[in-house]
Amino acid sequence: MIKKNFADLRIGDKSIFEKTITEADIFAFTGICGDFNPLHVSKTFAKNSMFKGRVAHGALVAGLIDYTLTDIVGLGGVHISQFCRFKAPVKIGDTITVESELVDKNPEKNRLKIKSTLKNQDGVIVLTGEAEAMLPE
Amino acid sequence: MIKKNFADLRIGDKSIFEKTITEADIFAFTGICGDFNPLHVSKTFAKNSMFKGRVAHGALVAGLIDYTLTDIVGLGGVHISQFCRFKAPVKIGDTITVESELVDKNPEKNRLKIKSTLKNQDGVIVLTGEAEAMLPE
C-alpha cells in the first residue's frame, strides 16, 4: 500500500475491485452480524421470494467498497461516512465489480469524497455509494 | 421471526442488538471484503496510529444494524438504502449496542425509515445510521 498526501490525490483517481460472492461469504457475514433473515440463509424461503433465490446482505455487498477506498486514500486511510443504495439483488455466484472514483478533496478539512458503482457480471448496477474519508493524522 | 404488514408496524417500534467485537470478526470480514488496511489487520501499524490499536472496519460495524432491521421490518424484509456516519473507532473487545427505531412508514410506496444509534460499553456513540427498507412483496 502507498502512503499518500493531498498532493498525491487527484480528482478522477479510480480503483477497481472484483470478486465472486460465495455461499461462504454470506454465512461468514451472517455469523458476524447476526442477521439470519431467511432471504440470506434459507434456500427454500428465498426460492419462493421476490428474488427467486438467496441474496447477499446489502451490508456485505457494501463492504466490497472498502478495498477501493483504501486503494484510493492510501495506507491508513479512515472511513468517515458511507451512503449506499441497494439497487438490485446479489446472488451466490455473482461476480461484482466495484469502480470507485475520487470526486472531491478538501485539504483544509482533511476530507475526501469517493463515489462507487457496483455492477454484476451482466453489467447491472447492484449498488451505488458515496463515501467520505480522511488521510491518517 | 414474525411476518409483518403495515398495520403491525408502529412509529417508535424499537429493536436492540448487542455484540462484542472480536479479532475473529475482523479477520473474517477482511476475507470477505478484501480490505487489508493495516488499521484493521496490523497490531504494530495500528498501535502507532491515531487510534492506538486495531479498529473494526466501518462496514463491519454498520453490518450490526442488519439484525435490528430484520427484527423491526419482519420476516423477509428488504434493505433499500443505508447511510452511516462513523463517529468513533470500535476496537477488539468493545461491546456494541445497536438501538434502532422505526421513524417513518409509507404504505403507498412500501417504504420504512429506520434510524440507528450504535454505542460502545462506555456509552460513546460509534455510529449513527439511517436506513430505508420495504416489506416483502
PDB file of C-alpha atoms in Angstrom:
ATOM      1  CA  MET A   1       0.000   0.000   0.000  1.00  0.00           C
ATOM      2  CA  ILE A   2       1.086   3.526  -0.750  1.00  0.00           C
ATOM      3  CA  LYS A   3       1.157   6.254   1.892  1.00  0.00           C
ATOM      4  CA  LYS A   4      -0.425   9.331   0.298  1.00  0.00           C
ATOM      5  CA  ASN A   5      -0.779  13.027   0.993  1.00  0.00           C
ATOM      6  CA  PHE A   6      -3.161  15.530  -0.598  1.00  0.00           C
ATOM      7  CA  ALA A   7      -0.706  16.341  -3.403  1.00  0.00           C
ATOM      8  CA  ASP A   8      -0.778  12.669  -4.452  1.00  0.00           C
ATOM      9  CA  LEU A   9      -4.569  12.622  -4.744  1.00  0.00           C
ATOM     10  CA  ARG A  10      -6.211  13.797  -7.956  1.00  0.00           C
ATOM     11  CA  ILE A  11      -9.898  14.213  -8.698  1.00  0.00           C
ATOM     12  CA  GLY A  12     -10.712  11.339 -11.023  1.00  0.00           C
ATOM     13  CA  ASP A  13      -8.395   8.821  -9.296  1.00  0.00           C
ATOM     14  CA  LYS A  14     -10.024   5.404  -9.738  1.00  0.00           C
ATOM     15  CA  SER A  15      -9.813   1.969  -8.187  1.00  0.00           C
ATOM     16  CA  ILE A  16     -11.421  -1.260  -9.324  1.00  0.00           C
ATOM     17  CA  PHE A  17     -12.095  -4.384  -7.250  1.00  0.00           C
ATOM     18  CA  GLU A  18     -13.739  -7.560  -8.477  1.00  0.00           C
ATOM     19  CA  LYS A  19     -14.962 -10.559  -6.501  1.00  0.00           C
ATOM     20  CA  THR A  20     -17.315 -13.502  -6.880  1.00  0.00           C
ATOM     21  CA  ILE A  21     -19.782 -13.737  -3.988  1.00  0.00           C
ATOM     22  CA  THR A  22     -19.895 -17.191  -2.430  1.00  0.00           C
ATOM     23  CA  GLU A  23     -22.177 -19.021  -0.044  1.00  0.00           C
ATOM     24  CA  ALA A  24     -19.240 -18.972   2.401  1.00  0.00           C
ATOM     25  CA  ASP A  25     -19.183 -15.151   2.290  1.00  0.00           C
ATOM     26  CA  ILE A  26     -22.866 -14.987   3.200  1.00  0.00           C
ATOM     27  CA  PHE A  27     -22.637 -17.421   6.107  1.00  0.00           C
ATOM     28  CA  ALA A  28     -19.442 -15.842   7.485  1.00  0.00           C
ATOM     29  CA  PHE A  29     -21.113 -12.433   7.322  1.00  0.00           C
ATOM     30  CA  THR A  30     -24.258 -13.806   8.995  1.00  0.00           C
ATOM     31  CA  GLY A  31     -22.090 -15.017  11.875  1.00  0.00           C
ATOM     32  CA  ILE A  32     -20.527 -11.569  12.205  1.00  0.00           C
ATOM     33  CA  CYS A  33     -23.701  -9.515  12.032  1.00  0.00           C
ATOM     34  CA  GLY A  34     -26.379 -11.852  13.407  1.00  0.00           C
ATOM     35  CA  ASP A  35     -28.902 -11.155  10.627  1.00  0.00           C
ATOM     36  CA  PHE A  36     -30.496 -14.521   9.860  1.00  0.00           C
ATOM     37  CA  ASN A  37     -33.102 -13.030   7.511  1.00  0.00           C
ATOM     38  CA  PRO A  38     -34.164 -16.141   5.525  1.00  0.00           C
ATOM     39  CA  LEU A  39     -33.686 -14.201   2.279  1.00  0.00           C
ATOM     40  CA  HIS A  40     -29.963 -14.657   3.026  1.00  0.00           C
ATOM     41  CA  VAL A  41     -29.791 -18.041   4.755  1.00  0.00           C
ATOM     42  CA  SER A  42     -32.748 -20.198   3.642  1.00  0.00           C
ATOM     43  CA  LYS A  43     -32.688 -21.700   0.146  1.00  0.00           C
ATOM     44  CA  THR A  44     -36.345 -22.696   0.448  1.00  0.00           C
ATOM     45  CA  PHE A  45     -37.702 -19.389   1.736  1.00  0.00           C
ATOM     46  CA  ALA A  46     -35.619 -17.386  -0.735  1.00  0.00           C
ATOM     47  CA  LYS A  47     -36.710 -19.548  -3.708  1.00  0.00           C
ATOM     48  CA  ASN A  48     -40.304 -18.537  -3.022  1.00  0.00           C
ATOM     49  CA  SER A  49     -39.458 -14.838  -2.501  1.00  0.00           C
ATOM     50  CA  MET A  50     -39.471 -11.943  -4.986  1.00  0.00           C
ATOM     51  CA  PHE A  51     -35.743 -12.667  -5.565  1.00  0.00           C
ATOM     52  CA  LYS A  52     -36.227 -16.370  -6.509  1.00  0.00           C
ATOM     53  CA  GLY A  53     -33.104 -17.337  -4.556  1.00  0.00           C
ATOM     54  CA  ARG A  54     -30.787 -16.380  -1.695  1.00  0.00           C
ATOM     55  CA  VAL A  55     -29.280 -12.884  -1.854  1.00  0.00           C
ATOM     56  CA  ALA A  56     -26.266 -11.408  -0.087  1.00  0.00           C
ATOM     57  CA  HIS A  57     -26.845  -8.954   2.759  1.00  0.00           C
ATOM     58  CA  GLY A  58     -26.720  -5.378   1.437  1.00  0.00           C
ATOM     59  CA  ALA A  59     -24.133  -4.590   4.113  1.00  0.00           C
ATOM     60  CA  LEU A  60     -21.915  -7.406   2.797  1.00  0.00           C
ATOM     61  CA  VAL A  61     -22.046  -6.004  -0.729  1.00  0.00           C
ATOM     62  CA  ALA A  62     -21.375  -2.512   0.640  1.00  0.00           C
ATOM     63  CA  GLY A  63     -18.258  -3.907   2.336  1.00  0.00           C
ATOM     64  CA  LEU A  64     -16.736  -4.601  -1.083  1.00  0.00           C
ATOM     65  CA  ILE A  65     -16.300  -0.823  -1.462  1.00  0.00           C
ATOM     66  CA  ASP A  66     -13.692  -0.843   1.343  1.00  0.00           C
ATOM     67  CA  TYR A  67     -10.840  -2.213  -0.767  1.00  0.00           C
ATOM     68  CA  THR A  68     -11.173   0.625  -3.277  1.00  0.00           C
ATOM     69  CA  LEU A  69     -11.321   3.273  -0.540  1.00  0.00           C
ATOM     70  CA  THR A  70      -8.059   2.046   0.978  1.00  0.00           C
ATOM     71  CA  ASP A  71      -6.594   1.884  -2.534  1.00  0.00           C
ATOM     72  CA  ILE A  72      -7.535   5.480  -3.392  1.00  0.00           C
ATOM     73  CA  VAL A  73      -6.941   7.103   0.023  1.00  0.00           C
ATOM     74  CA  GLY A  74      -3.779   5.096   0.711  1.00  0.00           C
ATOM     75  CA  LEU A  75      -2.166   3.477   3.724  1.00  0.00           C
ATOM     76  CA  GLY A  76      -4.093   4.039   6.951  1.00  0.00           C
ATOM     77  CA  GLY A  77      -6.967   5.993   5.350  1.00  0.00           C
ATOM     78  CA  VAL A  78     -10.017   6.455   7.596  1.00  0.00           C
ATOM     79  CA  HIS A  79     -13.668   5.944   6.622  1.00  0.00           C
ATOM     80  CA  ILE A  80     -15.892   8.817   7.879  1.00  0.00           C
ATOM     81  CA  SER A  81     -19.303   8.147   6.330  1.00  0.00           C
ATOM     82  CA  GLN A  82     -20.952   5.938   3.736  1.00  0.00           C
ATOM     83  CA  PHE A  83     -24.204   6.110   1.822  1.00  0.00           C
ATOM     84  CA  CYS A  84     -25.376   3.073  -0.129  1.00  0.00           C
ATOM     85  CA  ARG A  85     -28.374   2.487  -2.335  1.00  0.00           C
ATOM     86  CA  PHE A  86     -29.085  -1.205  -2.935  1.00  0.00           C
ATOM     87  CA  LYS A  87     -30.442  -1.307  -6.478  1.00  0.00           C
ATOM     88  CA  ALA A  88     -30.535  -4.978  -7.418  1.00  0.00           C
ATOM     89  CA  PRO A  89     -30.049  -8.289  -5.581  1.00  0.00           C
ATOM     90  CA  VAL A  90     -26.653 -10.016  -5.461  1.00  0.00           C
ATOM     91  CA  LYS A  91     -26.906 -13.796  -5.655  1.00  0.00           C
ATOM     92  CA  ILE A  92     -24.467 -16.559  -4.826  1.00  0.00           C
ATOM     93  CA  GLY A  93     -22.056 -16.910  -7.756  1.00  0.00           C
ATOM     94  CA  ASP A  94     -22.475 -13.335  -8.960  1.00  0.00           C
ATOM     95  CA  THR A  95     -19.224 -11.554  -9.766  1.00  0.00           C
ATOM     96  CA  ILE A  96     -19.294  -7.985  -8.523  1.00  0.00           C
ATOM     97  CA  THR A  97     -17.075  -5.258  -9.911  1.00  0.00           C
ATOM     98  CA  VAL A  98     -16.632  -2.156  -7.768  1.00  0.00           C
ATOM     99  CA  GLU A  99     -15.476   1.002  -9.505  1.00  0.00           C
ATOM    100  CA  SER A 100     -14.720   3.910  -7.197  1.00  0.00           C
ATOM    101  CA  GLU A 101     -13.614   7.424  -8.088  1.00  0.00           C
ATOM    102  CA  LEU A 102     -12.297  10.364  -6.086  1.00  0.00           C
ATOM    103  CA  VAL A 103     -14.779  13.158  -6.836  1.00  0.00           C
ATOM    104  CA  ASP A 104     -13.775  15.833  -4.307  1.00  0.00           C
ATOM    105  CA  LYS A 105     -10.935  16.683  -1.933  1.00  0.00           C
ATOM    106  CA  ASN A 106     -10.690  19.303   0.788  1.00  0.00           C
ATOM    107  CA  PRO A 107      -7.183  19.527   2.281  1.00  0.00           C
ATOM    108  CA  GLU A 108      -8.237  22.165   4.886  1.00  0.00           C
ATOM    109  CA  LYS A 109     -10.824  19.840   6.419  1.00  0.00           C
ATOM    110  CA  ASN A 110      -8.917  16.638   5.524  1.00  0.00           C
ATOM    111  CA  ARG A 111     -11.924  15.259   3.701  1.00  0.00           C
ATOM    112  CA  LEU A 112     -12.208  13.194   0.521  1.00  0.00           C
ATOM    113  CA  LYS A 113     -15.392  12.233  -1.316  1.00  0.00           C
ATOM    114  CA  ILE A 114     -15.476   8.978  -3.259  1.00  0.00           C
ATOM    115  CA  LYS A 115     -18.320   7.689  -5.420  1.00  0.00           C
ATOM    116  CA  SER A 116     -18.737   3.979  -6.115  1.00  0.00           C
ATOM    117  CA  THR A 117     -20.717   1.946  -8.613  1.00  0.00           C
ATOM    118  CA  LEU A 118     -21.030  -1.824  -8.204  1.00  0.00           C
ATOM    119  CA  LYS A 119     -22.133  -3.965 -11.136  1.00  0.00           C
ATOM    120  CA  ASN A 120     -22.700  -7.674 -11.598  1.00  0.00           C
ATOM    121  CA  GLN A 121     -21.340  -9.858 -14.437  1.00  0.00           C
ATOM    122  CA  ASP A 122     -24.230  -8.734 -16.661  1.00  0.00           C
ATOM    123  CA  GLY A 123     -23.442  -5.046 -16.195  1.00  0.00           C
ATOM    124  CA  VAL A 124     -26.473  -4.492 -13.940  1.00  0.00           C
ATOM    125  CA  ILE A 125     -25.854  -1.861 -11.262  1.00  0.00           C
ATOM    126  CA  VAL A 126     -26.412  -3.536  -7.897  1.00  0.00           C
ATOM    127  CA  LEU A 127     -25.286  -0.710  -5.591  1.00  0.00           C
ATOM    128  CA  THR A 128     -24.306   2.945  -5.785  1.00  0.00           C
ATOM    129  CA  GLY A 129     -22.418   4.557  -2.942  1.00  0.00           C
ATOM    130  CA  GLU A 130     -20.807   7.741  -1.730  1.00  0.00           C
ATOM    131  CA  ALA A 131     -18.148   7.816   0.960  1.00  0.00           C
ATOM    132  CA  GLU A 132     -16.302  10.443   2.953  1.00  0.00           C
ATOM    133  CA  ALA A 133     -12.793   9.538   4.056  1.00  0.00           C
ATOM    134  CA  MET A 134      -9.722  11.205   5.525  1.00  0.00           C
ATOM    135  CA  LEU A 135      -5.976  10.759   5.425  1.00  0.00           C
ATOM    136  CA  PRO A 136      -4.385   9.442   8.642  1.00  0.00           C
ATOM    137  CA  GLU A 137      -3.452  12.246  11.069  1.00  0.00           C
TER     138      GLU A 137
ATOM    139  CA  MET B   1     -39.238 -14.223  13.023  1.00  0.00           C
ATOM    140  CA  ILE B   2     -42.597 -12.537  12.644  1.00  0.00           C
ATOM    141  CA  LYS B   3     -44.168 -11.824   9.272  1.00  0.00           C
ATOM    142  CA  LYS B   4     -45.472  -8.254   9.402  1.00  0.00           C
ATOM    143  CA  ASN B   5     -47.728  -5.968   7.413  1.00  0.00           C
ATOM    144  CA  PHE B   6     -48.057  -2.190   7.624  1.00  0.00           C
ATOM    145  CA  ALA B   7     -50.776  -2.417  10.304  1.00  0.00           C
ATOM    146  CA  ASP B   8     -48.297  -4.274  12.547  1.00  0.00           C
ATOM    147  CA  LEU B   9     -45.672  -1.543  12.252  1.00  0.00           C
ATOM    148  CA  ARG B  10     -45.845   1.472  14.553  1.00  0.00           C
ATOM    149  CA  ILE B  11     -43.707   4.578  14.508  1.00  0.00           C
ATOM    150  CA  GLY B  12     -41.473   4.208  17.546  1.00  0.00           C
ATOM    151  CA  ASP B  13     -41.039   0.409  17.201  1.00  0.00           C
ATOM    152  CA  LYS B  14     -37.572  -0.399  18.561  1.00  0.00           C
ATOM    153  CA  SER B  15     -35.074  -3.223  18.365  1.00  0.00           C
ATOM    154  CA  ILE B  16     -31.851  -3.666  20.318  1.00  0.00           C
ATOM    155  CA  PHE B  17     -28.875  -5.873  19.386  1.00  0.00           C
ATOM    156  CA  GLU B  18     -25.693  -6.234  21.400  1.00  0.00           C
ATOM    157  CA  LYS B  19     -22.432  -7.929  20.444  1.00  0.00           C
ATOM    158  CA  THR B  20     -18.780  -7.954  21.474  1.00  0.00           C
ATOM    159  CA  ILE B  21     -16.462  -7.379  18.508  1.00  0.00           C
ATOM    160  CA  THR B  22     -13.720  -9.978  18.276  1.00  0.00           C
ATOM    161  CA  GLU B  23     -10.479 -10.355  16.372  1.00  0.00           C
ATOM    162  CA  ALA B  24     -12.180 -13.265  14.544  1.00  0.00           C
ATOM    163  CA  ASP B  25     -14.921 -10.903  13.305  1.00  0.00           C
ATOM    164  CA  ILE B  26     -12.342  -8.526  11.846  1.00  0.00           C
ATOM    165  CA  PHE B  27     -10.342 -11.215  10.052  1.00  0.00           C
ATOM    166  CA  ALA B  28     -13.448 -12.976   8.714  1.00  0.00           C
ATOM    167  CA  PHE B  29     -14.712  -9.642   7.401  1.00  0.00           C
ATOM    168  CA  THR B  30     -11.320  -8.873   5.866  1.00  0.00           C
ATOM    169  CA  GLY B  31     -11.531 -12.152   3.966  1.00  0.00           C
ATOM    170  CA  ILE B  32     -14.988 -11.241   2.689  1.00  0.00           C
ATOM    171  CA  CYS B  33     -14.261  -7.675   1.631  1.00  0.00           C
ATOM    172  CA  GLY B  34     -10.540  -7.724   0.775  1.00  0.00           C
ATOM    173  CA  ASP B  35      -9.713  -4.536   2.705  1.00  0.00           C
ATOM    174  CA  PHE B  36      -6.351  -5.220   4.354  1.00  0.00           C
ATOM    175  CA  ASN B  37      -5.959  -1.643   5.616  1.00  0.00           C
ATOM    176  CA  PRO B  38      -3.336  -2.130   8.376  1.00  0.00           C
ATOM    177  CA  LEU B  39      -5.531  -0.110  10.765  1.00  0.00           C
ATOM    178  CA  HIS B  40      -7.678  -3.264  10.807  1.00  0.00           C
ATOM    179  CA  VAL B  41      -5.156  -6.088  10.422  1.00  0.00           C
ATOM    180  CA  SER B  42      -1.754  -4.954  11.767  1.00  0.00           C
ATOM    181  CA  LYS B  43      -1.280  -4.691  15.529  1.00  0.00           C
ATOM    182  CA  THR B  44       2.006  -2.854  15.037  1.00  0.00           C
ATOM    183  CA  PHE B  45       0.816  -0.300  12.473  1.00  0.00           C
ATOM    184  CA  ALA B  46      -2.424   0.345  14.366  1.00  0.00           C
ATOM    185  CA  LYS B  47      -0.602   0.823  17.714  1.00  0.00           C
ATOM    186  CA  ASN B  48       1.290   3.738  16.165  1.00  0.00           C
ATOM    187  CA  SER B  49      -1.809   5.237  14.520  1.00  0.00           C
ATOM    188  CA  MET B  50      -4.228   7.891  15.774  1.00  0.00           C
ATOM    189  CA  PHE B  51      -6.388   5.040  17.137  1.00  0.00           C
ATOM    190  CA  LYS B  52      -3.595   3.424  19.235  1.00  0.00           C
ATOM    191  CA  GLY B  53      -4.786  -0.044  18.256  1.00  0.00           C
ATOM    192  CA  ARG B  54      -6.624  -2.092  15.637  1.00  0.00           C
ATOM    193  CA  VAL B  55     -10.139  -0.945  14.783  1.00  0.00           C
ATOM    194  CA  ALA B  56     -13.005  -2.775  13.092  1.00  0.00           C
ATOM    195  CA  HIS B  57     -13.895  -1.853   9.515  1.00  0.00           C
ATOM    196  CA  GLY B  58     -16.684   0.736   9.480  1.00  0.00           C
ATOM    197  CA  ALA B  59     -18.630  -1.537   7.128  1.00  0.00           C
ATOM    198  CA  LEU B  60     -18.402  -4.374   9.668  1.00  0.00           C
ATOM    199  CA  VAL B  61     -19.832  -2.168  12.422  1.00  0.00           C
ATOM    200  CA  ALA B  62     -22.540  -0.966  10.021  1.00  0.00           C
ATOM    201  CA  GLY B  63     -23.458  -4.613   9.419  1.00  0.00           C
ATOM    202  CA  LEU B  64     -24.552  -4.906  13.063  1.00  0.00           C
ATOM    203  CA  ILE B  65     -27.573  -2.752  12.151  1.00  0.00           C
ATOM    204  CA  ASP B  66     -28.941  -5.590   9.966  1.00  0.00           C
ATOM    205  CA  TYR B  67     -30.277  -7.697  12.841  1.00  0.00           C
ATOM    206  CA  THR B  68     -32.418  -4.813  14.098  1.00  0.00           C
ATOM    207  CA  LEU B  69     -33.771  -4.055  10.619  1.00  0.00           C
ATOM    208  CA  THR B  70     -34.937  -7.648  10.147  1.00  0.00           C
ATOM    209  CA  ASP B  71     -36.377  -7.534  13.677  1.00  0.00           C
ATOM    210  CA  ILE B  72     -38.386  -4.341  13.044  1.00  0.00           C
ATOM    211  CA  VAL B  73     -39.421  -4.968   9.422  1.00  0.00           C
ATOM    212  CA  GLY B  74     -40.084  -8.681   9.985  1.00  0.00           C
ATOM    213  CA  LEU B  75     -39.616 -11.868   8.024  1.00  0.00           C
ATOM    214  CA  GLY B  76     -38.168 -11.309   4.549  1.00  0.00           C
ATOM    215  CA  GLY B  77     -37.794  -7.520   4.894  1.00  0.00           C
ATOM    216  CA  VAL B  78     -35.650  -5.886   2.194  1.00  0.00           C
ATOM    217  CA  HIS B  79     -32.916  -3.281   2.714  1.00  0.00           C
ATOM    218  CA  ILE B  80     -33.201  -0.402   0.205  1.00  0.00           C
ATOM    219  CA  SER B  81     -30.592   2.137   1.335  1.00  0.00           C
ATOM    220  CA  GLN B  82     -28.302   2.854   4.260  1.00  0.00           C
ATOM    221  CA  PHE B  83     -26.460   5.921   5.458  1.00  0.00           C
ATOM    222  CA  CYS B  84     -23.800   5.557   8.158  1.00  0.00           C
ATOM    223  CA  ARG B  85     -21.651   8.089   9.956  1.00  0.00           C
ATOM    224  CA  PHE B  86     -18.652   6.516  11.679  1.00  0.00           C
ATOM    225  CA  LYS B  87     -18.189   8.658  14.785  1.00  0.00           C
ATOM    226  CA  ALA B  88     -15.682   6.785  16.931  1.00  0.00           C
ATOM    227  CA  PRO B  89     -13.404   3.755  16.479  1.00  0.00           C
ATOM    228  CA  VAL B  90     -14.526   0.260  17.500  1.00  0.00           C
ATOM    229  CA  LYS B  91     -11.729  -1.832  18.992  1.00  0.00           C
ATOM    230  CA  ILE B  92     -11.357  -5.553  19.567  1.00  0.00           C
ATOM    231  CA  GLY B  93     -13.237  -6.425  22.762  1.00  0.00           C
ATOM    232  CA  ASP B  94     -15.643  -3.490  22.545  1.00  0.00           C
ATOM    233  CA  THR B  95     -19.269  -4.397  23.162  1.00  0.00           C
ATOM    234  CA  ILE B  96     -21.537  -2.578  20.743  1.00  0.00           C
ATOM    235  CA  THR B  97     -25.220  -1.963  21.396  1.00  0.00           C
ATOM    236  CA  VAL B  98     -27.369  -1.118  18.384  1.00  0.00           C
ATOM    237  CA  GLU B  99     -30.657   0.644  19.059  1.00  0.00           C
ATOM    238  CA  SER B 100     -32.875   1.081  16.005  1.00  0.00           C
ATOM    239  CA  GLU B 101     -36.244   2.787  15.772  1.00  0.00           C
ATOM    240  CA  LEU B 102     -38.918   2.971  13.083  1.00  0.00           C
ATOM    241  CA  VAL B 103     -39.279   6.713  12.418  1.00  0.00           C
ATOM    242  CA  ASP B 104     -41.460   6.765   9.299  1.00  0.00           C
ATOM    243  CA  LYS B 105     -43.677   4.448   7.246  1.00  0.00           C
ATOM    244  CA  ASN B 106     -45.286   4.946   3.847  1.00  0.00           C
ATOM    245  CA  PRO B 107     -47.643   2.095   2.920  1.00  0.00           C
ATOM    246  CA  GLU B 108     -48.366   3.546  -0.570  1.00  0.00           C
ATOM    247  CA  LYS B 109     -44.692   3.373  -1.562  1.00  0.00           C
ATOM    248  CA  ASN B 110     -43.922   0.363   0.680  1.00  0.00           C
ATOM    249  CA  ARG B 111     -41.133   2.276   2.399  1.00  0.00           C
ATOM    250  CA  LEU B 112     -39.964   2.321   6.013  1.00  0.00           C
ATOM    251  CA  LYS B 113     -37.360   4.622   7.554  1.00  0.00           C
ATOM    252  CA  ILE B 114     -35.310   3.352  10.483  1.00  0.00           C
ATOM    253  CA  LYS B 115     -32.752   5.318  12.498  1.00  0.00           C
ATOM    254  CA  SER B 116     -29.978   3.562  14.378  1.00  0.00           C
ATOM    255  CA  THR B 117     -27.542   4.586  17.098  1.00  0.00           C
ATOM    256  CA  LEU B 118     -24.613   2.338  17.988  1.00  0.00           C
ATOM    257  CA  LYS B 119     -22.790   2.823  21.295  1.00  0.00           C
ATOM    258  CA  ASN B 120     -19.866   1.081  22.942  1.00  0.00           C
ATOM    259  CA  GLN B 121     -19.708  -0.205  26.531  1.00  0.00           C
ATOM    260  CA  ASP B 122     -18.825   3.301  27.759  1.00  0.00           C
ATOM    261  CA  GLY B 123     -21.901   4.858  26.140  1.00  0.00           C
ATOM    262  CA  VAL B 124     -19.832   6.536  23.403  1.00  0.00           C
ATOM    263  CA  ILE B 125     -21.712   6.779  20.100  1.00  0.00           C
ATOM    264  CA  VAL B 126     -19.628   4.945  17.485  1.00  0.00           C
ATOM    265  CA  LEU B 127     -22.043   5.084  14.548  1.00  0.00           C
ATOM    266  CA  THR B 128     -25.321   6.724  13.584  1.00  0.00           C
ATOM    267  CA  GLY B 129     -27.326   5.404  10.682  1.00  0.00           C
ATOM    268  CA  GLU B 130     -30.499   5.805   8.688  1.00  0.00           C
ATOM    269  CA  ALA B 131     -31.992   3.032   6.579  1.00  0.00           C
ATOM    270  CA  GLU B 132     -34.824   2.643   4.102  1.00  0.00           C
ATOM    271  CA  ALA B 133     -36.432  -0.772   3.949  1.00  0.00           C
ATOM    272  CA  MET B 134     -39.534  -2.412   2.477  1.00  0.00           C
ATOM    273  CA  LEU B 135     -41.828  -5.301   3.315  1.00  0.00           C
ATOM    274  CA  PRO B 136     -41.536  -8.359   1.060  1.00  0.00           C
ATOM    275  CA  GLU B 137     -43.783  -8.159  -1.998  1.00  0.00           C
TER     276      GLU B 137
END
